[in-house]
Amino acid sequence: KVTMTEHMIQSAMLAEKNNCSSSLICASLLHDYGHFILDNPDKLVNQKEDGKHEDVAYRYLKKYFKKNVVEPIRIHVKAKRYLARNQKYYRILSQASKVSLHLQGGVMNEEESEKFEKEKFFDDAIKLRKFDEAAKKTGIKMKNINNYKSLLNSNLL
């Protein structure tokens, strides 16, 4: 099992590997920041509650980071709900992602999907969510969080 920090760094590493913009790499690094702010995210899941970590992160990070960073973070859970309409994608979700998907509103219906597709940061949110799901590997060579210092600084307001 990877730690939350390892997961977030792996997400950023995947964004880099896919030649994404600096803002999407930054969003990938910070996408689960809300879990650090929430008191006990695991307890919430056990109590069948959604802590809305994406909203928590967005409310905090928007004070410091550019829109291109925080908007994909704000809607990355919607991206999971959207992508989960595809059975192939749903099958690759980790068990934890399937549990949280249910708590987060489940698979999007047609109307929700059409509305979501019109979001300005739809494409980045979809990419971010794919990195999010893939960034759960153990035993890989990890970058140090300090490697992202200049990237983070370049995406500040």
XYZ file of C-alpha atoms in Angstrom:
157
model
C 0.000 0.000 0.000
C 1.281 3.465 -0.862
C 1.032 6.470 1.431
C -1.038 9.488 0.433
C 2.170 11.446 -0.194
C 3.581 8.685 -2.418
C 0.274 8.535 -4.287
C 0.309 12.274 -4.944
C 3.947 12.228 -6.099
C 3.241 9.243 -8.363
C 0.329 11.176 -9.885
C 2.646 14.095 -10.655
C 5.269 11.722 -12.073
C 2.641 10.251 -14.419
C 1.616 13.738 -15.558
C 5.279 14.502 -16.280
C 5.745 11.217 -18.132
C 2.756 12.149 -20.314
C 4.257 15.581 -21.104
C 1.436 17.492 -19.442
C 1.487 21.216 -18.731
C 3.162 22.440 -15.555
C -0.271 23.361 -14.173
C -1.587 19.808 -14.671
C 1.558 18.326 -13.108
C 0.990 20.661 -10.162
C -2.710 19.690 -9.986
C -1.717 16.020 -10.072
C 0.654 16.584 -7.173
C -1.927 18.473 -5.090
C -5.170 16.714 -6.098
C -5.667 14.871 -2.794
C -4.484 17.719 -0.572
C -7.958 17.840 0.958
C -7.292 14.485 2.635
C -4.506 16.146 4.648
C -6.888 18.846 5.851
C -9.730 16.478 6.775
C -9.471 15.153 10.328
C -9.795 11.449 9.581
C -10.680 10.604 5.969
C -10.538 6.828 6.552
C -13.006 7.116 9.419
C -15.406 9.051 7.176
C -15.331 6.264 4.575
C -15.890 3.644 7.289
C -18.915 5.663 8.416
C -20.106 5.729 4.776
C -19.563 9.488 4.498
C -17.876 11.488 1.759
C -15.475 14.101 3.134
C -15.582 15.933 -0.227
C -11.783 16.178 -0.227
C -11.855 17.799 -3.674
C -13.929 20.724 -2.348
C -11.779 21.020 0.777
C -8.619 21.159 -1.356
C -10.159 23.606 -3.820
C -11.308 26.043 -1.126
C -7.822 26.123 0.376
C -5.627 25.944 -2.732
C -7.541 28.553 -4.798
C -6.130 31.222 -2.467
C -2.616 30.366 -3.607
C -2.639 28.621 -6.991
C -3.736 29.504 -10.516
C -7.114 28.411 -11.886
C -5.412 25.911 -14.248
C -4.195 24.086 -11.127
C -7.227 24.232 -8.858
C -10.101 23.744 -11.311
C -9.061 20.203 -12.379
C -8.674 19.380 -8.667
C -12.175 20.709 -7.950
C -13.751 18.410 -10.554
C -11.509 15.316 -10.458
C -14.109 13.341 -8.482
C -16.700 14.218 -11.129
C -14.195 12.881 -13.672
C -14.133 9.548 -11.832
C -17.926 9.408 -11.834
C -17.889 10.225 -15.557
C -15.214 7.681 -16.485
C -16.903 4.959 -14.412
C -19.731 4.902 -16.981
C -17.312 2.798 -19.034
C -17.310 -0.784 -17.689
C -13.678 -1.305 -18.695
C -12.658 1.698 -16.577
C -14.922 0.667 -13.708
C -13.321 -2.791 -13.594
C -9.816 -1.333 -13.132
C -10.865 0.801 -10.166
C -9.309 -0.254 -6.881
C -11.725 -1.509 -4.241
C -11.219 1.733 -2.290
C -12.095 3.755 -5.415
C -15.255 1.704 -5.929
C -16.334 2.316 -2.331
C -15.634 6.051 -2.556
C -17.341 6.243 -5.972
C -20.562 5.070 -4.351
C -20.189 7.655 -1.563
C -19.430 10.380 -4.120
C -22.700 9.914 -5.978
C -22.025 6.848 -8.104
C -21.728 6.655 -11.863
C -22.927 9.785 -13.696
C -26.185 9.617 -15.588
C -26.542 10.956 -19.146
C -27.658 14.438 -18.094
C -24.797 14.812 -15.585
C -22.324 13.544 -18.188
C -23.437 16.048 -20.825
C -23.149 18.894 -18.330
C -19.721 17.706 -17.162
C -18.404 17.490 -20.737
C -18.997 21.262 -21.028
C -16.739 22.079 -18.052
C -13.829 24.281 -19.118
C -11.292 21.992 -17.436
C -12.953 18.727 -18.502
C -9.920 17.394 -20.427
C -7.453 18.127 -17.639
C -9.779 16.629 -15.028
C -10.071 13.412 -17.074
C -6.285 13.160 -17.397
C -5.844 13.926 -13.700
C -8.331 11.232 -12.725
C -6.564 8.636 -14.883
C -3.233 9.504 -13.236
C -4.984 9.372 -9.851
C -6.153 5.791 -10.412
C -2.809 4.620 -11.817
C -0.724 6.193 -9.040
C -1.033 3.367 -6.519
C 2.044 1.270 -7.270
C 4.415 -0.048 -4.645
C 8.136 -0.547 -5.144
C 8.729 2.141 -7.758
C 11.502 4.741 -7.700
C 9.931 7.875 -6.275
C 10.894 11.483 -6.798
C 11.409 13.611 -3.723
C 8.710 16.185 -2.986
C 11.448 18.846 -3.083
C 11.874 18.153 -6.804
C 8.556 19.949 -7.297
C 9.408 23.156 -5.431
C 10.073 25.317 -8.518
C 7.051 23.848 -10.324
C 4.804 24.717 -7.375
C 6.298 28.218 -7.153
C 5.731 28.814 -10.871
C 2.021 28.034 -10.462
C 1.351 30.359 -7.539
C -0.935 33.363 -8.029
